[in-house]
Amino acid sequence: MYIKDQVKKLTPYKPGKTVDEVKKELGLSEIIKLASNENPYGCSKRVGDELKNLSDYAIYPDGGGSVLRNSLTDLYQLAPEQFILGNGSDEVIQMISRAMLDSSKNTVMATPTFPQYKHNAVIEGAEVIEVPLVEGHHDLDAMARAVNKDTAVVWVCSPNNPTGVSISEKDLKGFLDQIPDSVLVVLDEAYYEYVTAEDYYDSLKLIESYSNLIVTRTFSKAYGLAGFRVGYGIAQPELIQSLEPVREPFNTNSLAQRAAAAALKDQSFILYCKEQNRIGIEKFERFCKEYGLNFFPSQGNFILVHFNQDADELFEALMKKGIITRSGQALGYPKSLRITIGTDEQVDKTLKAISEIISH
């Protein structure tokens, strides 16, 4: 049976252990999961209220996602034609790769960054050009220099996963001005709702000026709808229309569309989550300074802490205490942990557990 050579070289995504698996394995009654950057506060109550009214399960979903598109239009004051919906922003990334990459093209990205950029590029047979981060930041000048006549897509993740570092408006504009109009720039803003940096840009205004820019966002993080798998891209209508042919006809399901539309209407919930997240980030930063631990200043809902110890060993030690984090071994930081910011109580328990481990 024929399988593409490039696919044979890839390893499938390995999800972390579930809470139930860890409970059973270690005989624990309570688990704090801080591995996947999920929202510890769940989602808006409006979502549950909305889903109570849904019963047409035998009917195909609205292929155009009109309810959700209209809700996005109302929130951002943009045209419905400026949005493309995806089964998570992962699928929007996949659609871009499928539409624009092949063996005659290359794609430029930072490293380490969100791995699905590279994963999808490899599947399409494109050359991958990776530019190392500098102290957790995108080296935008080096990325611009890496663009050549065969470059089709450049990926920029801000805030970056796994470092949490965001890009300033000045730096981003300077970068975009260096990229040819024929090259697509994908600005991944999965953690946009958590950003508090004063120098952060307004990507929706940038879209007006750069026809080769698409912004991707998701409902899996701040909106607390990871289980529904819904995300979207924002760009000028012509760019969105060029991607629509590769979108599956019913790629976002009815429940996801309705849940996301309801969640958008509760921006007070998003603001609350943003404020609580910043409190948690600042607690981690104070802790790290007290214990002499280095970290990247994060604008996401997670923090990458450098322990100068084997990350897998730290991961196991914390898991035995009932706390699941993400080892940096697979993220390009073998002596670091990426830790999702939980509730105030979860943060306190996590910091207490870390202090017990590193004090021995």
Tab-separated table of N, CA and C in Angstrom, residues 36-167:
chain	number	residue	atom	x	y	z
A	36	SER	N	-2.233	21.351	28.819
A	36	SER	CA	-2.745	21.597	27.469
A	36	SER	C	-3.254	23.015	27.243
A	37	ASN	N	-2.963	23.918	28.173
A	37	ASN	CA	-3.359	25.325	28.048
A	37	ASN	C	-4.861	25.503	27.870
A	38	GLU	N	-5.612	24.678	28.589
A	38	GLU	CA	-7.070	24.799	28.598
A	38	GLU	C	-7.480	25.852	29.631
A	39	ASN	N	-8.709	26.333	29.527
A	39	ASN	CA	-9.198	27.342	30.453
A	39	ASN	C	-9.686	26.670	31.730
A	40	PRO	N	-9.045	26.935	32.871
A	40	PRO	CA	-9.448	26.269	34.121
A	40	PRO	C	-10.823	26.710	34.614
A	41	TYR	N	-11.348	27.797	34.051
A	41	TYR	CA	-12.662	28.293	34.463
A	41	TYR	C	-13.778	27.796	33.544
A	42	GLY	N	-13.438	26.914	32.627
A	42	GLY	CA	-14.447	26.367	31.737
A	42	GLY	C	-14.863	27.366	30.687
A	43	CYS	N	-16.172	27.447	30.446
A	43	CYS	CA	-16.679	28.373	29.424
A	43	CYS	C	-17.845	29.180	29.999
A	44	SER	N	-18.301	30.139	29.226
A	44	SER	CA	-19.434	30.971	29.631
A	44	SER	C	-20.689	30.128	29.850
A	45	LYS	N	-21.489	30.512	30.828
A	45	LYS	CA	-22.753	29.820	31.097
A	45	LYS	C	-23.717	29.944	29.922
A	46	ARG	N	-23.500	30.938	29.084
A	46	ARG	CA	-24.363	31.119	27.926
A	46	ARG	C	-24.275	29.943	26.957
A	47	VAL	N	-23.143	29.267	26.967
A	47	VAL	CA	-22.960	28.127	26.062
A	47	VAL	C	-23.946	27.017	26.413
A	48	GLY	N	-24.009	26.660	27.691
A	48	GLY	CA	-24.938	25.619	28.118
A	48	GLY	C	-26.384	25.982	27.841
A	49	ASP	N	-26.714	27.252	28.079
A	49	ASP	CA	-28.083	27.703	27.813
A	49	ASP	C	-28.423	27.576	26.330
A	50	GLU	N	-27.471	27.903	25.482
A	50	GLU	CA	-27.701	27.847	24.035
A	50	GLU	C	-27.884	26.414	23.554
A	51	LEU	N	-27.079	25.512	24.073
A	51	LEU	CA	-27.121	24.126	23.584
A	51	LEU	C	-28.375	23.384	24.021
A	52	LYS	N	-29.041	23.881	25.055
A	52	LYS	CA	-30.297	23.254	25.478
A	52	LYS	C	-31.364	23.352	24.397
A	53	ASN	N	-31.219	24.334	23.532
A	53	ASN	CA	-32.231	24.585	22.498
A	53	ASN	C	-31.958	23.842	21.200
A	54	LEU	N	-30.873	23.076	21.164
A	54	LEU	CA	-30.520	22.359	19.932
A	54	LEU	C	-31.045	20.933	19.966
A	55	SER	N	-31.713	20.525	18.893
A	55	SER	CA	-32.234	19.153	18.849
A	55	SER	C	-32.200	18.546	17.446
A	56	ASP	N	-31.828	19.340	16.445
A	56	ASP	CA	-31.845	18.842	15.063
A	56	ASP	C	-30.562	18.079	14.730
A	57	TYR	N	-30.311	16.996	15.462
A	57	TYR	CA	-29.062	16.281	15.289
A	57	TYR	C	-28.991	15.483	13.994
A	58	ALA	N	-30.114	15.226	13.366
A	58	ALA	CA	-30.115	14.460	12.123
A	58	ALA	C	-29.857	15.342	10.904
A	59	ILE	N	-29.791	16.633	11.127
A	59	ILE	CA	-29.619	17.587	10.031
A	59	ILE	C	-28.151	18.004	9.931
A	60	TYR	N	-27.640	18.069	8.701
A	60	TYR	CA	-26.262	18.530	8.507
A	60	TYR	C	-26.102	19.955	9.050
A	61	PRO	N	-24.910	20.277	9.527
A	61	PRO	CA	-24.685	21.647	9.994
A	61	PRO	C	-24.711	22.639	8.837
A	62	ASP	N	-24.853	23.892	9.169
A	62	ASP	CA	-24.781	24.958	8.174
A	62	ASP	C	-23.355	25.010	7.636
A	63	GLY	N	-23.187	24.651	6.375
A	63	GLY	CA	-21.845	24.577	5.787
A	63	GLY	C	-21.113	25.895	5.797
A	64	GLY	N	-21.849	26.982	5.745
A	64	GLY	CA	-21.216	28.297	5.769
A	64	GLY	C	-21.052	28.872	7.158
A	65	GLY	N	-21.611	28.183	8.161
A	65	GLY	CA	-21.490	28.651	9.539
A	65	GLY	C	-22.027	30.056	9.730
A	66	SER	N	-23.197	30.347	9.164
A	66	SER	CA	-23.711	31.720	9.126
A	66	SER	C	-23.926	32.317	10.512
A	67	VAL	N	-24.438	31.523	11.455
A	67	VAL	CA	-24.681	32.052	12.804
A	67	VAL	C	-23.380	32.505	13.446
A	68	LEU	N	-22.354	31.668	13.351
A	68	LEU	CA	-21.071	32.016	13.945
A	68	LEU	C	-20.401	33.156	13.171
A	69	ARG	N	-20.448	33.100	11.861
A	69	ARG	CA	-19.875	34.184	11.054
A	69	ARG	C	-20.517	35.528	11.427
A	70	ASN	N	-21.829	35.537	11.572
A	70	ASN	CA	-22.522	36.781	11.914
A	70	ASN	C	-22.129	37.277	13.306
A	71	SER	N	-21.924	36.350	14.220
A	71	SER	CA	-21.495	36.741	15.570
A	71	SER	C	-20.090	37.336	15.537
A	72	LEU	N	-19.209	36.732	14.731
A	72	LEU	CA	-17.856	37.271	14.571
A	72	LEU	C	-17.903	38.644	13.913
A	73	THR	N	-18.783	38.771	12.927
A	73	THR	CA	-18.953	40.049	12.234
A	73	THR	C	-19.384	41.144	13.212
A	74	ASP	N	-20.334	40.824	14.087
A	74	ASP	CA	-20.822	41.789	15.067
A	74	ASP	C	-19.724	42.188	16.050
A	75	LEU	N	-18.930	41.213	16.492
A	75	LEU	CA	-17.894	41.497	17.482
A	75	LEU	C	-16.773	42.346	16.904
A	76	TYR	N	-16.312	41.979	15.719
A	76	TYR	CA	-15.133	42.632	15.143
A	76	TYR	C	-15.458	43.737	14.145
A	77	GLN	N	-16.734	43.880	13.800
A	77	GLN	CA	-17.137	44.895	12.824
A	77	GLN	C	-16.414	44.711	11.488
A	78	LEU	N	-16.402	43.481	11.022
A	78	LEU	CA	-15.828	43.126	9.727
A	78	LEU	C	-16.908	42.470	8.877
A	79	ALA	N	-16.607	42.227	7.622
A	79	ALA	CA	-17.563	41.582	6.721
A	79	ALA	C	-17.553	40.070	6.940
A	80	PRO	N	-18.695	39.397	6.772
A	80	PRO	CA	-18.730	37.932	6.913
A	80	PRO	C	-17.742	37.237	5.987
A	81	GLU	N	-17.469	37.840	4.833
A	81	GLU	CA	-16.562	37.247	3.851
A	81	GLU	C	-15.101	37.294	4.289
A	82	GLN	N	-14.836	37.908	5.433
A	82	GLN	CA	-13.459	37.992	5.924
A	82	GLN	C	-13.107	36.868	6.894
A	83	PHE	N	-14.038	35.924	7.089
A	83	PHE	CA	-13.802	34.829	8.029
A	83	PHE	C	-13.865	33.479	7.330
A	84	ILE	N	-12.983	32.572	7.750
A	84	ILE	CA	-13.084	31.180	7.345
A	84	ILE	C	-13.074	30.345	8.623
A	85	LEU	N	-14.000	29.415	8.736
A	85	LEU	CA	-14.138	28.611	9.950
A	85	LEU	C	-13.385	27.301	9.822
A	86	GLY	N	-12.886	26.810	10.950
A	86	GLY	CA	-12.149	25.553	10.943
A	86	GLY	C	-12.483	24.690	12.132
A	87	ASN	N	-12.195	23.407	12.007
A	87	ASN	CA	-12.339	22.462	13.105
A	87	ASN	C	-11.138	22.664	14.034
A	88	GLY	N	-11.208	23.773	14.790
A	88	GLY	CA	-10.052	24.267	15.507
A	88	GLY	C	-9.195	25.092	14.552
A	89	SER	N	-8.351	25.986	15.082
A	89	SER	CA	-7.451	26.717	14.190
A	89	SER	C	-6.449	25.767	13.553
A	90	ASP	N	-6.270	24.569	14.136
A	90	ASP	CA	-5.433	23.531	13.511
A	90	ASP	C	-5.875	23.279	12.077
A	91	GLU	N	-7.193	23.216	11.861
A	91	GLU	CA	-7.661	22.914	10.512
A	91	GLU	C	-7.444	24.090	9.571
A	92	VAL	N	-7.514	25.301	10.084
A	92	VAL	CA	-7.220	26.458	9.238
A	92	VAL	C	-5.763	26.399	8.781
A	93	ILE	N	-4.876	26.014	9.686
A	93	ILE	CA	-3.462	25.817	9.344
A	93	ILE	C	-3.317	24.742	8.273
A	94	GLN	N	-4.071	23.671	8.424
A	94	GLN	CA	-4.039	22.582	7.443
A	94	GLN	C	-4.560	23.049	6.088
A	95	MET	N	-5.627	23.844	6.080
A	95	MET	CA	-6.185	24.341	4.825
A	95	MET	C	-5.180	25.230	4.092
A	96	ILE	N	-4.513	26.101	4.838
A	96	ILE	CA	-3.506	26.979	4.241
A	96	ILE	C	-2.388	26.154	3.617
A	97	SER	N	-1.927	25.144	4.345
A	97	SER	CA	-0.851	24.289	3.849
A	97	SER	C	-1.277	23.531	2.597
A	98	ARG	N	-2.471	23.030	2.631
A	98	ARG	CA	-2.968	22.247	1.494
A	98	ARG	C	-3.136	23.120	0.255
A	99	ALA	N	-3.559	24.362	0.452
A	99	ALA	CA	-3.814	25.260	-0.670
A	99	ALA	C	-2.541	25.849	-1.263
A	100	MET	N	-1.493	26.019	-0.440
A	100	MET	CA	-0.369	26.839	-0.881
A	100	MET	C	0.980	26.141	-0.922
A	101	LEU	N	1.087	24.958	-0.334
A	101	LEU	CA	2.395	24.309	-0.260
A	101	LEU	C	2.455	23.035	-1.095
A	102	ASP	N	3.590	22.843	-1.765
A	102	ASP	CA	3.882	21.585	-2.461
A	102	ASP	C	5.398	21.456	-2.576
A	103	SER	N	5.856	20.487	-3.302
A	103	SER	CA	7.290	20.200	-3.363
A	103	SER	C	8.110	21.287	-4.062
A	104	SER	N	7.442	22.219	-4.745
A	104	SER	CA	8.163	23.308	-5.407
A	104	SER	C	8.308	24.536	-4.515
A	105	LYS	N	7.718	24.495	-3.319
A	105	LYS	CA	7.696	25.658	-2.445
A	105	LYS	C	8.409	25.392	-1.122
A	106	ASN	N	8.753	26.478	-0.441
A	106	ASN	CA	9.251	26.358	0.927
A	106	ASN	C	8.425	27.228	1.849
A	107	THR	N	8.558	26.988	3.123
A	107	THR	CA	7.820	27.747	4.135
A	107	THR	C	8.760	28.085	5.282
A	108	VAL	N	8.627	29.280	5.826
A	108	VAL	CA	9.531	29.786	6.859
A	108	VAL	C	8.794	29.883	8.186
A	109	MET	N	9.466	29.464	9.241
A	109	MET	CA	8.864	29.508	10.583
A	109	MET	C	9.959	29.586	11.631
A	110	ALA	N	9.575	29.961	12.839
A	110	ALA	CA	10.505	29.967	13.959
A	110	ALA	C	10.669	28.545	14.488
A	111	THR	N	11.657	28.358	15.352
A	111	THR	CA	11.806	27.096	16.069
A	111	THR	C	12.440	27.374	17.429
A	112	PRO	N	11.839	26.862	18.531
A	112	PRO	CA	10.603	26.078	18.586
A	112	PRO	C	9.363	26.968	18.472
A	113	THR	N	8.332	26.414	17.867
A	113	THR	CA	7.044	27.068	17.775
A	113	THR	C	5.970	25.998	17.665
A	114	PHE	N	4.746	26.392	17.368
A	114	PHE	CA	3.654	25.426	17.283
A	114	PHE	C	3.976	24.391	16.202
A	115	PRO	N	4.035	23.102	16.543
A	115	PRO	CA	4.553	22.088	15.617
A	115	PRO	C	3.696	21.795	14.402
A	116	GLN	N	2.422	22.190	14.401
A	116	GLN	CA	1.563	21.847	13.273
A	116	GLN	C	1.925	22.596	11.998
A	117	TYR	N	2.637	23.717	12.107
A	117	TYR	CA	3.103	24.385	10.891
A	117	TYR	C	4.028	23.452	10.106
A	118	LYS	N	5.012	22.945	10.805
A	118	LYS	CA	5.986	22.060	10.159
A	118	LYS	C	5.345	20.747	9.753
A	119	HIS	N	4.520	20.201	10.613
A	119	HIS	CA	3.884	18.908	10.352
A	119	HIS	C	3.116	18.934	9.028
A	120	ASN	N	2.298	19.957	8.842
A	120	ASN	CA	1.503	20.052	7.619
A	120	ASN	C	2.360	20.353	6.402
A	121	ALA	N	3.396	21.155	6.576
A	121	ALA	CA	4.293	21.458	5.457
A	121	ALA	C	5.003	20.199	4.967
A	122	VAL	N	5.437	19.377	5.901
A	122	VAL	CA	6.114	18.127	5.526
A	122	VAL	C	5.168	17.220	4.754
A	123	ILE	N	3.927	17.115	5.199
A	123	ILE	CA	2.947	16.276	4.502
A	123	ILE	C	2.763	16.741	3.060
A	124	GLU	N	2.782	18.057	2.842
A	124	GLU	CA	2.595	18.594	1.494
A	124	GLU	C	3.874	18.548	0.666
A	125	GLY	N	4.985	18.103	1.266
A	125	GLY	CA	6.231	17.955	0.517
A	125	GLY	C	7.038	19.223	0.385
A	126	ALA	N	6.681	20.282	1.116
A	126	ALA	CA	7.389	21.554	1.013
A	126	ALA	C	8.678	21.533	1.830
A	127	GLU	N	9.622	22.342	1.408
A	127	GLU	CA	10.850	22.524	2.185
A	127	GLU	C	10.536	23.386	3.399
A	128	VAL	N	11.045	23.010	4.546
A	128	VAL	CA	10.815	23.758	5.788
A	128	VAL	C	12.082	24.498	6.176
A	129	ILE	N	11.980	25.812	6.300
A	129	ILE	CA	13.101	26.641	6.728
A	129	ILE	C	12.804	27.136	8.138
A	130	GLU	N	13.604	26.697	9.093
A	130	GLU	CA	13.374	27.041	10.496
A	130	GLU	C	14.426	28.037	10.973
A	131	VAL	N	13.957	29.075	11.641
A	131	VAL	CA	14.828	30.126	12.157
A	131	VAL	C	14.756	30.107	13.684
A	132	PRO	N	15.867	29.844	14.372
A	132	PRO	CA	15.843	29.724	15.835
A	132	PRO	C	15.350	30.985	16.531
A	133	LEU	N	14.601	30.777	17.607
A	133	LEU	CA	14.193	31.894	18.464
A	133	LEU	C	15.425	32.510	19.127
A	134	VAL	N	15.292	33.753	19.513
A	134	VAL	CA	16.333	34.432	20.292
A	134	VAL	C	15.721	34.814	21.634
A	135	GLU	N	16.145	34.111	22.678
A	135	GLU	CA	15.608	34.326	24.031
A	135	GLU	C	14.082	34.287	24.037
A	136	GLY	N	13.536	33.308	23.333
A	136	GLY	CA	12.100	33.098	23.304
A	136	GLY	C	11.359	33.919	22.278
A	137	HIS	N	12.046	34.871	21.636
A	137	HIS	CA	11.427	35.775	20.658
A	137	HIS	C	11.664	35.284	19.232
A	138	HIS	N	10.715	35.572	18.336
A	138	HIS	CA	10.940	35.372	16.912
A	138	HIS	C	12.077	36.290	16.454
A	139	ASP	N	13.009	35.742	15.676
A	139	ASP	CA	14.042	36.561	15.039
A	139	ASP	C	13.472	37.008	13.700
A	140	LEU	N	12.663	38.049	13.730
A	140	LEU	CA	11.898	38.450	12.554
A	140	LEU	C	12.790	38.902	11.399
A	141	ASP	N	13.882	39.572	11.701
A	141	ASP	CA	14.783	39.994	10.622
A	141	ASP	C	15.392	38.785	9.919
A	142	ALA	N	15.785	37.787	10.700
A	142	ALA	CA	16.354	36.567	10.108
A	142	ALA	C	15.297	35.805	9.316
A	143	MET	N	14.075	35.810	9.815
A	143	MET	CA	12.990	35.144	9.090
A	143	MET	C	12.724	35.850	7.762
A	144	ALA	N	12.754	37.175	7.766
A	144	ALA	CA	12.547	37.932	6.525
A	144	ALA	C	13.668	37.644	5.523
A	145	ARG	N	14.896	37.526	6.027
A	145	ARG	CA	16.027	37.228	5.135
A	145	ARG	C	15.932	35.824	4.566
A	146	ALA	N	15.265	34.929	5.288
A	146	ALA	CA	15.156	33.538	4.832
A	146	ALA	C	14.154	33.383	3.688
A	147	VAL	N	13.279	34.364	3.517
A	147	VAL	CA	12.282	34.313	2.439
A	147	VAL	C	12.976	34.465	1.088
A	148	ASN	N	12.631	33.580	0.150
A	148	ASN	CA	13.208	33.667	-1.191
A	148	ASN	C	12.120	33.473	-2.241
A	149	LYS	N	12.521	33.327	-3.497
A	149	LYS	CA	11.559	33.244	-4.601
A	149	LYS	C	10.646	32.032	-4.520
A	150	ASP	N	11.030	31.018	-3.754
A	150	ASP	CA	10.219	29.805	-3.640
A	150	ASP	C	9.365	29.766	-2.370
A	151	THR	N	9.423	30.811	-1.570
A	151	THR	CA	8.670	30.845	-0.319
A	151	THR	C	7.196	31.137	-0.591
A	152	ALA	N	6.329	30.320	-0.021
A	152	ALA	CA	4.881	30.523	-0.188
A	152	ALA	C	4.225	31.026	1.088
A	153	VAL	N	4.685	30.537	2.249
A	153	VAL	CA	4.035	30.864	3.526
A	153	VAL	C	5.083	31.113	4.601
A	154	VAL	N	4.830	32.137	5.415
A	154	VAL	CA	5.631	32.398	6.614
A	154	VAL	C	4.695	32.333	7.815
A	155	TRP	N	5.111	31.604	8.859
A	155	TRP	CA	4.282	31.417	10.046
A	155	TRP	C	4.838	32.226	11.210
A	156	VAL	N	3.976	32.983	11.862
A	156	VAL	CA	4.369	33.784	13.017
A	156	VAL	C	3.356	33.523	14.127
A	157	CYS	N	3.836	33.086	15.281
A	157	CYS	CA	2.959	32.742	16.403
A	157	CYS	C	3.163	33.763	17.518
A	158	SER	N	2.112	34.542	17.808
A	158	SER	CA	2.242	35.618	18.792
A	158	SER	C	0.962	35.749	19.616
A	159	PRO	N	1.032	35.402	20.932
A	159	PRO	CA	2.168	34.909	21.683
A	159	PRO	C	2.619	33.523	21.181
A	160	ASN	N	3.928	33.312	21.253
A	160	ASN	CA	4.471	32.069	20.725
A	160	ASN	C	4.243	30.904	21.685
A	161	ASN	N	3.937	29.768	21.117
A	161	ASN	CA	3.849	28.523	21.872
A	161	ASN	C	5.073	27.691	21.480
A	162	PRO	N	5.991	27.384	22.409
A	162	PRO	CA	5.786	27.234	23.861
A	162	PRO	C	6.343	28.352	24.744
A	163	THR	N	6.896	29.430	24.185
A	163	THR	CA	7.585	30.391	25.048
A	163	THR	C	6.662	31.440	25.654
A	164	GLY	N	5.518	31.711	25.004
A	164	GLY	CA	4.581	32.700	25.533
A	164	GLY	C	4.928	34.136	25.198
A	165	VAL	N	6.029	34.345	24.480
A	165	VAL	CA	6.484	35.704	24.161
A	165	VAL	C	5.681	36.269	22.994
A	166	SER	N	5.257	37.535	23.110
A	166	SER	CA	4.501	38.187	22.039
A	166	SER	C	5.408	39.123	21.246
A	167	ILE	N	4.877	39.619	20.137
A	167	ILE	CA	5.619	40.510	19.251
A	167	ILE	C	5.038	41.916	19.355
